[in-house]
Amino acid sequence: MTTDDDAVTRIEQRLDLEIAATARRLAELVEQRAAMAADAKPTADVVDELRQAAADMGISVFEDTVSEADAARLLGRSFLTLRNRRLADQPIPFERVGRSVRYKLQVLAKHRGTGT
């Protein structure tokens, strides 16, 4: 065996170790994701909580949507945060009704508590 063959063998061994470590990490992440999904509340429950919070805050809900300002209140954020994200092409999914922007409660439920 030549020096080049030894170098190739060492590189292959190092790559095999890195692949095995990556596979272990991926398995850990898949387990964590499954555990988080099991702990997560069903979306319907969160939507009901948002609907109740909207009623408590005096927010009108029309066809399960709320205005941009009301969506921000429900998420505990400034309406400017939602607007800036929308204008920066990083929006929470929304609908346009004429000139107004509306957010579905189901979409807000997914983004509640995520810091957005």
mmCIF file of N, CA and C in Angstrom:
data_model
loop_
_atom_site.group_PDB
_atom_site.id
_atom_site.type_symbol
_atom_site.label_atom_id
_atom_site.label_comp_id
_atom_site.label_asym_id
_atom_site.label_seq_id
_atom_site.Cartn_x
_atom_site.Cartn_y
_atom_site.Cartn_z
ATOM 1 N N MET A 1 0.836 -1.190 0.000
ATOM 2 C CA MET A 1 0.000 0.000 0.000
ATOM 3 C C MET A 1 0.877 1.247 0.000
ATOM 4 N N THR A 2 0.472 2.192 -0.748
ATOM 5 C CA THR A 2 1.241 3.416 -0.839
ATOM 6 C C THR A 2 0.711 4.434 0.161
ATOM 7 N N THR A 3 1.407 5.530 0.272
ATOM 8 C CA THR A 3 1.004 6.600 1.178
ATOM 9 C C THR A 3 -0.331 7.180 0.759
ATOM 10 N N ASP A 4 -0.547 7.280 -0.547
ATOM 11 C CA ASP A 4 -1.818 7.804 -1.039
ATOM 12 C C ASP A 4 -2.971 6.885 -0.650
ATOM 13 N N ASP A 5 -2.747 5.571 -0.732
ATOM 14 C CA ASP A 5 -3.792 4.621 -0.352
ATOM 15 C C ASP A 5 -4.111 4.732 1.135
ATOM 16 N N ASP A 6 -3.091 4.941 1.959
ATOM 17 C CA ASP A 6 -3.300 5.103 3.403
ATOM 18 C C ASP A 6 -4.112 6.366 3.692
ATOM 19 N N ALA A 7 -3.797 7.438 2.966
ATOM 20 C CA ALA A 7 -4.518 8.694 3.164
ATOM 21 C C ALA A 7 -5.980 8.536 2.770
ATOM 22 N N VAL A 8 -6.227 7.857 1.667
ATOM 23 C CA VAL A 8 -7.601 7.627 1.222
ATOM 24 C C VAL A 8 -8.347 6.777 2.235
ATOM 25 N N THR A 9 -7.700 5.767 2.769
ATOM 26 C CA THR A 9 -8.322 4.897 3.769
ATOM 27 C C THR A 9 -8.676 5.689 5.021
ATOM 28 N N ARG A 10 -7.775 6.554 5.478
ATOM 29 C CA ARG A 10 -8.053 7.370 6.659
ATOM 30 C C ARG A 10 -9.219 8.323 6.398
ATOM 31 N N ILE A 11 -9.262 8.908 5.224
ATOM 32 C CA ILE A 11 -10.368 9.816 4.884
ATOM 33 C C ILE A 11 -11.679 9.047 4.855
ATOM 34 N N GLU A 12 -11.671 7.855 4.263
ATOM 35 C CA GLU A 12 -12.896 7.046 4.214
ATOM 36 C C GLU A 12 -13.359 6.673 5.621
ATOM 37 N N GLN A 13 -12.427 6.325 6.508
ATOM 38 C CA GLN A 13 -12.787 5.981 7.879
ATOM 39 C C GLN A 13 -13.375 7.190 8.607
ATOM 40 N N ARG A 14 -12.768 8.358 8.405
ATOM 41 C CA ARG A 14 -13.269 9.570 9.031
ATOM 42 C C ARG A 14 -14.672 9.901 8.513
ATOM 43 N N LEU A 15 -14.889 9.757 7.211
ATOM 44 C CA LEU A 15 -16.205 9.999 6.638
ATOM 45 C C LEU A 15 -17.241 9.015 7.177
ATOM 46 N N ASP A 16 -16.845 7.759 7.330
ATOM 47 C CA ASP A 16 -17.765 6.766 7.892
ATOM 48 C C ASP A 16 -18.175 7.141 9.317
ATOM 49 N N LEU A 17 -17.226 7.638 10.106
ATOM 50 C CA LEU A 17 -17.535 8.062 11.470
ATOM 51 C C LEU A 17 -18.476 9.261 11.466
ATOM 52 N N GLU A 18 -18.228 10.218 10.568
ATOM 53 C CA GLU A 18 -19.092 11.393 10.485
ATOM 54 C C GLU A 18 -20.500 11.016 10.029
ATOM 55 N N ILE A 19 -20.601 10.091 9.093
ATOM 56 C CA ILE A 19 -21.913 9.632 8.623
ATOM 57 C C ILE A 19 -22.664 8.945 9.755
ATOM 58 N N ALA A 20 -21.987 8.119 10.524
ATOM 59 C CA ALA A 20 -22.630 7.432 11.650
ATOM 60 C C ALA A 20 -23.089 8.440 12.707
ATOM 61 N N ALA A 21 -22.256 9.451 12.997
ATOM 62 C CA ALA A 21 -22.640 10.480 13.980
ATOM 63 C C ALA A 21 -23.839 11.289 13.469
ATOM 64 N N THR A 22 -23.854 11.608 12.196
ATOM 65 C CA THR A 22 -24.970 12.351 11.615
ATOM 66 C C THR A 22 -26.246 11.520 11.670
ATOM 67 N N ALA A 23 -26.147 10.238 11.397
ATOM 68 C CA ALA A 23 -27.323 9.355 11.454
ATOM 69 C C ALA A 23 -27.867 9.280 12.881
ATOM 70 N N ARG A 24 -26.975 9.210 13.878
ATOM 71 C CA ARG A 24 -27.423 9.189 15.275
ATOM 72 C C ARG A 24 -28.123 10.496 15.636
ATOM 73 N N ARG A 25 -27.554 11.615 15.214
ATOM 74 C CA ARG A 25 -28.147 12.926 15.507
ATOM 75 C C ARG A 25 -29.509 13.058 14.834
ATOM 76 N N LEU A 26 -29.617 12.583 13.603
ATOM 77 C CA LEU A 26 -30.889 12.621 12.902
ATOM 78 C C LEU A 26 -31.937 11.788 13.634
ATOM 79 N N ALA A 27 -31.548 10.623 14.116
ATOM 80 C CA ALA A 27 -32.486 9.783 14.872
ATOM 81 C C ALA A 27 -32.939 10.490 16.145
ATOM 82 N N GLU A 28 -32.024 11.181 16.828
ATOM 83 C CA GLU A 28 -32.381 11.940 18.028
ATOM 84 C C GLU A 28 -33.382 13.038 17.693
ATOM 85 N N LEU A 29 -33.137 13.752 16.603
ATOM 86 C CA LEU A 29 -34.036 14.840 16.205
ATOM 87 C C LEU A 29 -35.419 14.315 15.832
ATOM 88 N N VAL A 30 -35.474 13.181 15.174
ATOM 89 C CA VAL A 30 -36.767 12.582 14.820
ATOM 90 C C VAL A 30 -37.525 12.200 16.092
ATOM 91 N N GLU A 31 -36.818 11.658 17.077
ATOM 92 C CA GLU A 31 -37.462 11.320 18.356
ATOM 93 C C GLU A 31 -37.967 12.576 19.065
ATOM 94 N N GLN A 32 -37.160 13.639 19.075
ATOM 95 C CA GLN A 32 -37.580 14.891 19.706
ATOM 96 C C GLN A 32 -38.809 15.470 19.013
ATOM 97 N N ARG A 33 -38.825 15.402 17.700
ATOM 98 C CA ARG A 33 -39.967 15.914 16.947
ATOM 99 C C ARG A 33 -41.225 15.119 17.277
ATOM 100 N N ALA A 34 -41.102 13.810 17.363
ATOM 101 C CA ALA A 34 -42.252 12.976 17.701
ATOM 102 C C ALA A 34 -42.753 13.288 19.106
ATOM 103 N N ALA A 35 -41.836 13.508 20.043
ATOM 104 C CA ALA A 35 -42.227 13.840 21.410
ATOM 105 C C ALA A 35 -42.917 15.199 21.460
ATOM 106 N N MET A 36 -42.420 16.160 20.699
ATOM 107 C CA MET A 36 -43.040 17.478 20.668
ATOM 108 C C MET A 36 -44.429 17.405 20.046
ATOM 109 N N ALA A 37 -44.580 16.608 19.014
ATOM 110 C CA ALA A 37 -45.884 16.468 18.368
ATOM 111 C C ALA A 37 -46.879 15.814 19.316
ATOM 112 N N ALA A 38 -46.414 14.879 20.120
ATOM 113 C CA ALA A 38 -47.302 14.212 21.069
ATOM 114 C C ALA A 38 -47.729 15.168 22.177
ATOM 115 N N ASP A 39 -46.848 16.098 22.545
ATOM 116 C CA ASP A 39 -47.155 17.048 23.610
ATOM 117 C C ASP A 39 -47.968 18.239 23.120
ATOM 118 N N ALA A 40 -47.947 18.494 21.813
ATOM 119 C CA ALA A 40 -48.624 19.668 21.267
ATOM 120 C C ALA A 40 -50.139 19.522 21.369
ATOM 121 N N LYS A 41 -50.783 20.650 21.658
ATOM 122 C CA LYS A 41 -52.245 20.641 21.705
ATOM 123 C C LYS A 41 -52.786 20.511 20.292
ATOM 124 N N PRO A 42 -53.879 19.829 20.138
ATOM 125 C CA PRO A 42 -54.501 19.810 18.813
ATOM 126 C C PRO A 42 -54.873 21.232 18.408
ATOM 127 N N THR A 43 -54.754 21.522 17.128
ATOM 128 C CA THR A 43 -55.006 22.867 16.627
ATOM 129 C C THR A 43 -56.417 23.339 16.963
ATOM 130 N N ALA A 44 -57.378 22.416 16.941
ATOM 131 C CA ALA A 44 -58.764 22.805 17.228
ATOM 132 C C ALA A 44 -58.877 23.398 18.628
ATOM 133 N N ASP A 45 -58.168 22.825 19.598
ATOM 134 C CA ASP A 45 -58.196 23.356 20.962
ATOM 135 C C ASP A 45 -57.615 24.765 21.008
ATOM 136 N N VAL A 46 -56.504 24.963 20.306
ATOM 137 C CA VAL A 46 -55.856 26.277 20.305
ATOM 138 C C VAL A 46 -56.748 27.298 19.592
ATOM 139 N N VAL A 47 -57.413 26.877 18.518
ATOM 140 C CA VAL A 47 -58.331 27.781 17.812
ATOM 141 C C VAL A 47 -59.469 28.180 18.743
ATOM 142 N N ASP A 48 -59.992 27.220 19.507
ATOM 143 C CA ASP A 48 -61.052 27.540 20.464
ATOM 144 C C ASP A 48 -60.549 28.523 21.518
ATOM 145 N N GLU A 49 -59.306 28.335 21.979
ATOM 146 C CA GLU A 49 -58.723 29.269 22.947
ATOM 147 C C GLU A 49 -58.587 30.667 22.339
ATOM 148 N N LEU A 50 -58.154 30.733 21.085
ATOM 149 C CA LEU A 50 -58.038 32.034 20.414
ATOM 150 C C LEU A 50 -59.411 32.674 20.245
ATOM 151 N N ARG A 51 -60.396 31.870 19.885
ATOM 152 C CA ARG A 51 -61.753 32.394 19.723
ATOM 153 C C ARG A 51 -62.256 32.977 21.040
ATOM 154 N N GLN A 52 -61.983 32.264 22.151
ATOM 155 C CA GLN A 52 -62.396 32.741 23.469
ATOM 156 C C GLN A 52 -61.619 33.997 23.854
ATOM 157 N N ALA A 53 -60.306 34.010 23.568
ATOM 158 C CA ALA A 53 -59.493 35.186 23.869
ATOM 159 C C ALA A 53 -59.988 36.391 23.080
ATOM 160 N N ALA A 54 -60.366 36.161 21.830
ATOM 161 C CA ALA A 54 -60.899 37.250 21.007
ATOM 162 C C ALA A 54 -62.183 37.791 21.623
ATOM 163 N N ALA A 55 -63.044 36.900 22.077
ATOM 164 C CA ALA A 55 -64.294 37.346 22.701
ATOM 165 C C ALA A 55 -63.999 38.137 23.971
ATOM 166 N N ASP A 56 -63.044 37.656 24.771
ATOM 167 C CA ASP A 56 -62.680 38.339 26.013
ATOM 168 C C ASP A 56 -62.085 39.718 25.749
ATOM 169 N N MET A 57 -61.382 39.864 24.617
ATOM 170 C CA MET A 57 -60.740 41.131 24.287
ATOM 171 C C MET A 57 -61.646 42.043 23.459
ATOM 172 N N GLY A 58 -62.826 41.579 23.150
ATOM 173 C CA GLY A 58 -63.738 42.373 22.345
ATOM 174 C C GLY A 58 -63.359 42.428 20.871
ATOM 175 N N ILE A 59 -62.678 41.408 20.412
ATOM 176 C CA ILE A 59 -62.241 41.341 19.016
ATOM 177 C C ILE A 59 -63.309 40.626 18.210
ATOM 178 N N SER A 60 -63.704 41.235 17.092
ATOM 179 C CA SER A 60 -64.715 40.585 16.260
ATOM 180 C C SER A 60 -64.047 39.575 15.337
ATOM 181 N N VAL A 61 -64.651 38.405 15.285
ATOM 182 C CA VAL A 61 -64.172 37.326 14.425
ATOM 183 C C VAL A 61 -65.216 37.136 13.340
ATOM 184 N N PHE A 62 -64.798 37.283 12.086
ATOM 185 C CA PHE A 62 -65.712 37.132 10.960
ATOM 186 C C PHE A 62 -65.209 36.000 10.083
ATOM 187 N N GLU A 63 -66.036 34.965 9.938
ATOM 188 C CA GLU A 63 -65.677 33.777 9.160
ATOM 189 C C GLU A 63 -64.323 33.222 9.582
ATOM 190 N N ASP A 64 -64.109 33.141 10.884
ATOM 191 C CA ASP A 64 -62.873 32.633 11.487
ATOM 192 C C ASP A 64 -61.623 33.413 11.075
ATOM 193 N N THR A 65 -61.789 34.703 10.762
ATOM 194 C CA THR A 65 -60.640 35.563 10.481
ATOM 195 C C THR A 65 -60.718 36.808 11.349
ATOM 196 N N VAL A 66 -59.549 37.420 11.556
ATOM 197 C CA VAL A 66 -59.469 38.666 12.319
ATOM 198 C C VAL A 66 -58.603 39.649 11.543
ATOM 199 N N SER A 67 -58.741 40.922 11.863
ATOM 200 C CA SER A 67 -57.947 41.955 11.201
ATOM 201 C C SER A 67 -56.481 41.842 11.612
ATOM 202 N N GLU A 68 -55.646 42.567 10.899
ATOM 203 C CA GLU A 68 -54.214 42.557 11.193
ATOM 204 C C GLU A 68 -53.923 43.042 12.613
ATOM 205 N N ALA A 69 -54.556 44.137 13.009
ATOM 206 C CA ALA A 69 -54.330 44.683 14.352
ATOM 207 C C ALA A 69 -54.812 43.700 15.418
ATOM 208 N N ASP A 70 -55.966 43.058 15.169
ATOM 209 C CA ASP A 70 -56.488 42.094 16.136
ATOM 210 C C ASP A 70 -55.637 40.834 16.187
ATOM 211 N N ALA A 71 -55.113 40.413 15.036
ATOM 212 C CA ALA A 71 -54.215 39.254 15.016
ATOM 213 C C ALA A 71 -52.979 39.542 15.858
ATOM 214 N N ALA A 72 -52.464 40.745 15.720
ATOM 215 C CA ALA A 72 -51.289 41.130 16.513
ATOM 216 C C ALA A 72 -51.613 41.103 18.002
ATOM 217 N N ARG A 73 -52.785 41.595 18.379
ATOM 218 C CA ARG A 73 -53.186 41.563 19.793
ATOM 219 C C ARG A 73 -53.277 40.133 20.301
ATOM 220 N N LEU A 74 -53.852 39.243 19.497
ATOM 221 C CA LEU A 74 -53.987 37.841 19.912
ATOM 222 C C LEU A 74 -52.625 37.157 20.052
ATOM 223 N N LEU A 75 -51.660 37.569 19.219
ATOM 224 C CA LEU A 75 -50.317 36.984 19.285
ATOM 225 C C LEU A 75 -49.411 37.698 20.284
ATOM 226 N N GLY A 76 -49.895 38.834 20.822
ATOM 227 C CA GLY A 76 -49.070 39.582 21.769
ATOM 228 C C GLY A 76 -47.939 40.332 21.088
ATOM 229 N N ARG A 77 -48.162 40.741 19.851
ATOM 230 C CA ARG A 77 -47.163 41.460 19.077
ATOM 231 C C ARG A 77 -47.729 42.784 18.593
ATOM 232 N N SER A 78 -46.875 43.634 18.093
ATOM 233 C CA SER A 78 -47.309 44.881 17.479
ATOM 234 C C SER A 78 -47.823 44.579 16.073
ATOM 235 N N PHE A 79 -48.841 45.321 15.638
ATOM 236 C CA PHE A 79 -49.319 45.119 14.271
ATOM 237 C C PHE A 79 -48.224 45.460 13.270
ATOM 238 N N LEU A 80 -47.292 46.322 13.667
ATOM 239 C CA LEU A 80 -46.178 46.664 12.777
ATOM 240 C C LEU A 80 -45.263 45.458 12.541
ATOM 241 N N THR A 81 -45.157 44.593 13.540
ATOM 242 C CA THR A 81 -44.364 43.374 13.366
ATOM 243 C C THR A 81 -44.962 42.529 12.255
ATOM 244 N N LEU A 82 -46.287 42.319 12.297
ATOM 245 C CA LEU A 82 -46.937 41.537 11.249
ATOM 246 C C LEU A 82 -46.789 42.221 9.894
ATOM 247 N N ARG A 83 -46.974 43.527 9.875
ATOM 248 C CA ARG A 83 -46.876 44.263 8.614
ATOM 249 C C ARG A 83 -45.455 44.198 8.057
ATOM 250 N N ASN A 84 -44.462 44.395 8.907
ATOM 251 C CA ASN A 84 -43.071 44.344 8.446
ATOM 252 C C ASN A 84 -42.715 42.965 7.904
ATOM 253 N N ARG A 85 -43.177 41.912 8.592
ATOM 254 C CA ARG A 85 -42.918 40.553 8.095
ATOM 255 C C ARG A 85 -43.592 40.342 6.744
ATOM 256 N N ARG A 86 -44.802 40.854 6.596
ATOM 257 C CA ARG A 86 -45.537 40.705 5.337
ATOM 258 C C ARG A 86 -44.806 41.420 4.213
ATOM 259 N N LEU A 87 -44.310 42.612 4.490
ATOM 260 C CA LEU A 87 -43.615 43.400 3.473
ATOM 261 C C LEU A 87 -42.215 42.868 3.184
ATOM 262 N N ALA A 88 -41.642 42.136 4.131
ATOM 263 C CA ALA A 88 -40.302 41.571 3.952
ATOM 264 C C ALA A 88 -40.361 40.149 3.388
ATOM 265 N N ASP A 89 -41.528 39.748 2.875
ATOM 266 C CA ASP A 89 -41.714 38.405 2.307
ATOM 267 C C ASP A 89 -41.446 37.291 3.315
ATOM 268 N N GLN A 90 -41.775 37.520 4.584
ATOM 269 C CA GLN A 90 -41.693 36.496 5.626
ATOM 270 C C GLN A 90 -43.000 36.467 6.403
ATOM 271 N N PRO A 91 -44.124 36.513 5.706
ATOM 272 C CA PRO A 91 -45.383 36.706 6.433
ATOM 273 C C PRO A 91 -45.937 35.436 7.055
ATOM 274 N N ILE A 92 -46.754 35.666 8.073
ATOM 275 C CA ILE A 92 -47.677 34.628 8.505
ATOM 276 C C ILE A 92 -48.743 34.634 7.406
ATOM 277 N N PRO A 93 -49.154 33.477 6.909
ATOM 278 C CA PRO A 93 -50.133 33.473 5.816
ATOM 279 C C PRO A 93 -51.373 34.318 6.144
ATOM 280 N N PHE A 94 -51.820 35.094 5.157
ATOM 281 C CA PHE A 94 -52.927 36.020 5.350
ATOM 282 C C PHE A 94 -53.803 36.024 4.106
ATOM 283 N N GLU A 95 -54.934 36.692 4.224
ATOM 284 C CA GLU A 95 -55.841 36.868 3.094
ATOM 285 C C GLU A 95 -56.078 38.352 2.908
ATOM 286 N N ARG A 96 -56.271 38.743 1.681
ATOM 287 C CA ARG A 96 -56.673 40.119 1.404
ATOM 288 C C ARG A 96 -58.165 40.116 1.108
ATOM 289 N N VAL A 97 -58.872 41.009 1.767
ATOM 290 C CA VAL A 97 -60.288 41.227 1.499
ATOM 291 C C VAL A 97 -60.399 42.699 1.133
ATOM 292 N N GLY A 98 -60.463 42.952 -0.161
ATOM 293 C CA GLY A 98 -60.386 44.340 -0.609
ATOM 294 C C GLY A 98 -58.992 44.866 -0.289
ATOM 295 N N ARG A 99 -58.959 45.964 0.463
ATOM 296 C CA ARG A 99 -57.660 46.524 0.871
ATOM 297 C C ARG A 99 -57.214 46.038 2.238
ATOM 298 N N SER A 100 -58.092 45.355 2.959
ATOM 299 C CA SER A 100 -57.730 44.934 4.316
ATOM 300 C C SER A 100 -57.025 43.575 4.314
ATOM 301 N N VAL A 101 -56.256 43.343 5.352
ATOM 302 C CA VAL A 101 -55.525 42.092 5.544
ATOM 303 C C VAL A 101 -56.196 41.341 6.675
ATOM 304 N N ARG A 102 -56.499 40.065 6.456
ATOM 305 C CA ARG A 102 -57.167 39.228 7.456
ATOM 306 C C ARG A 102 -56.326 37.989 7.712
ATOM 307 N N TYR A 103 -56.353 37.531 8.961
ATOM 308 C CA TYR A 103 -55.621 36.328 9.355
ATOM 309 C C TYR A 103 -56.609 35.285 9.860
ATOM 310 N N LYS A 104 -56.459 34.041 9.409
ATOM 311 C CA LYS A 104 -57.320 32.958 9.871
ATOM 312 C C LYS A 104 -56.876 32.521 11.266
ATOM 313 N N LEU A 105 -57.846 32.178 12.096
ATOM 314 C CA LEU A 105 -57.533 31.723 13.453
ATOM 315 C C LEU A 105 -56.698 30.445 13.428
ATOM 316 N N GLN A 106 -56.964 29.557 12.468
ATOM 317 C CA GLN A 106 -56.191 28.318 12.384
ATOM 318 C C GLN A 106 -54.712 28.606 12.130
ATOM 319 N N VAL A 107 -54.431 29.609 11.308
ATOM 320 C CA VAL A 107 -53.045 29.977 11.019
ATOM 321 C C VAL A 107 -52.406 30.624 12.249
ATOM 322 N N LEU A 108 -53.156 31.490 12.921
ATOM 323 C CA LEU A 108 -52.640 32.124 14.137
ATOM 324 C C LEU A 108 -52.358 31.091 15.219
ATOM 325 N N ALA A 109 -53.201 30.049 15.277
ATOM 326 C CA ALA A 109 -52.996 29.000 16.276
ATOM 327 C C ALA A 109 -51.642 28.312 16.077
ATOM 328 N N LYS A 110 -51.249 28.138 14.830
ATOM 329 C CA LYS A 110 -49.951 27.496 14.545
ATOM 330 C C LYS A 110 -48.788 28.407 14.918
ATOM 331 N N HIS A 111 -48.991 29.721 14.848
ATOM 332 C CA HIS A 111 -47.919 30.669 15.118
ATOM 333 C C HIS A 111 -47.952 31.207 16.550
ATOM 334 N N ARG A 112 -48.928 30.825 17.300
ATOM 335 C CA ARG A 112 -49.032 31.310 18.678
ATOM 336 C C ARG A 112 -47.896 30.719 19.502
ATOM 337 N N GLY A 113 -47.200 31.580 20.216
ATOM 338 C CA GLY A 113 -46.115 31.117 21.092
ATOM 339 C C GLY A 113 -44.815 30.839 20.364
ATOM 340 N N THR A 114 -44.739 31.162 19.056
ATOM 341 C CA THR A 114 -43.502 30.911 18.330
ATOM 342 C C THR A 114 -42.609 32.135 18.268
ATOM 343 N N GLY A 115 -43.064 33.243 18.828
ATOM 344 C CA GLY A 115 -42.250 34.454 18.808
ATOM 345 C C GLY A 115 -42.421 35.272 17.555
ATOM 346 N N THR A 116 -43.428 34.907 16.728
ATOM 347 C CA THR A 116 -43.653 35.696 15.505
ATOM 348 C C THR A 116 -44.903 36.497 15.625
#
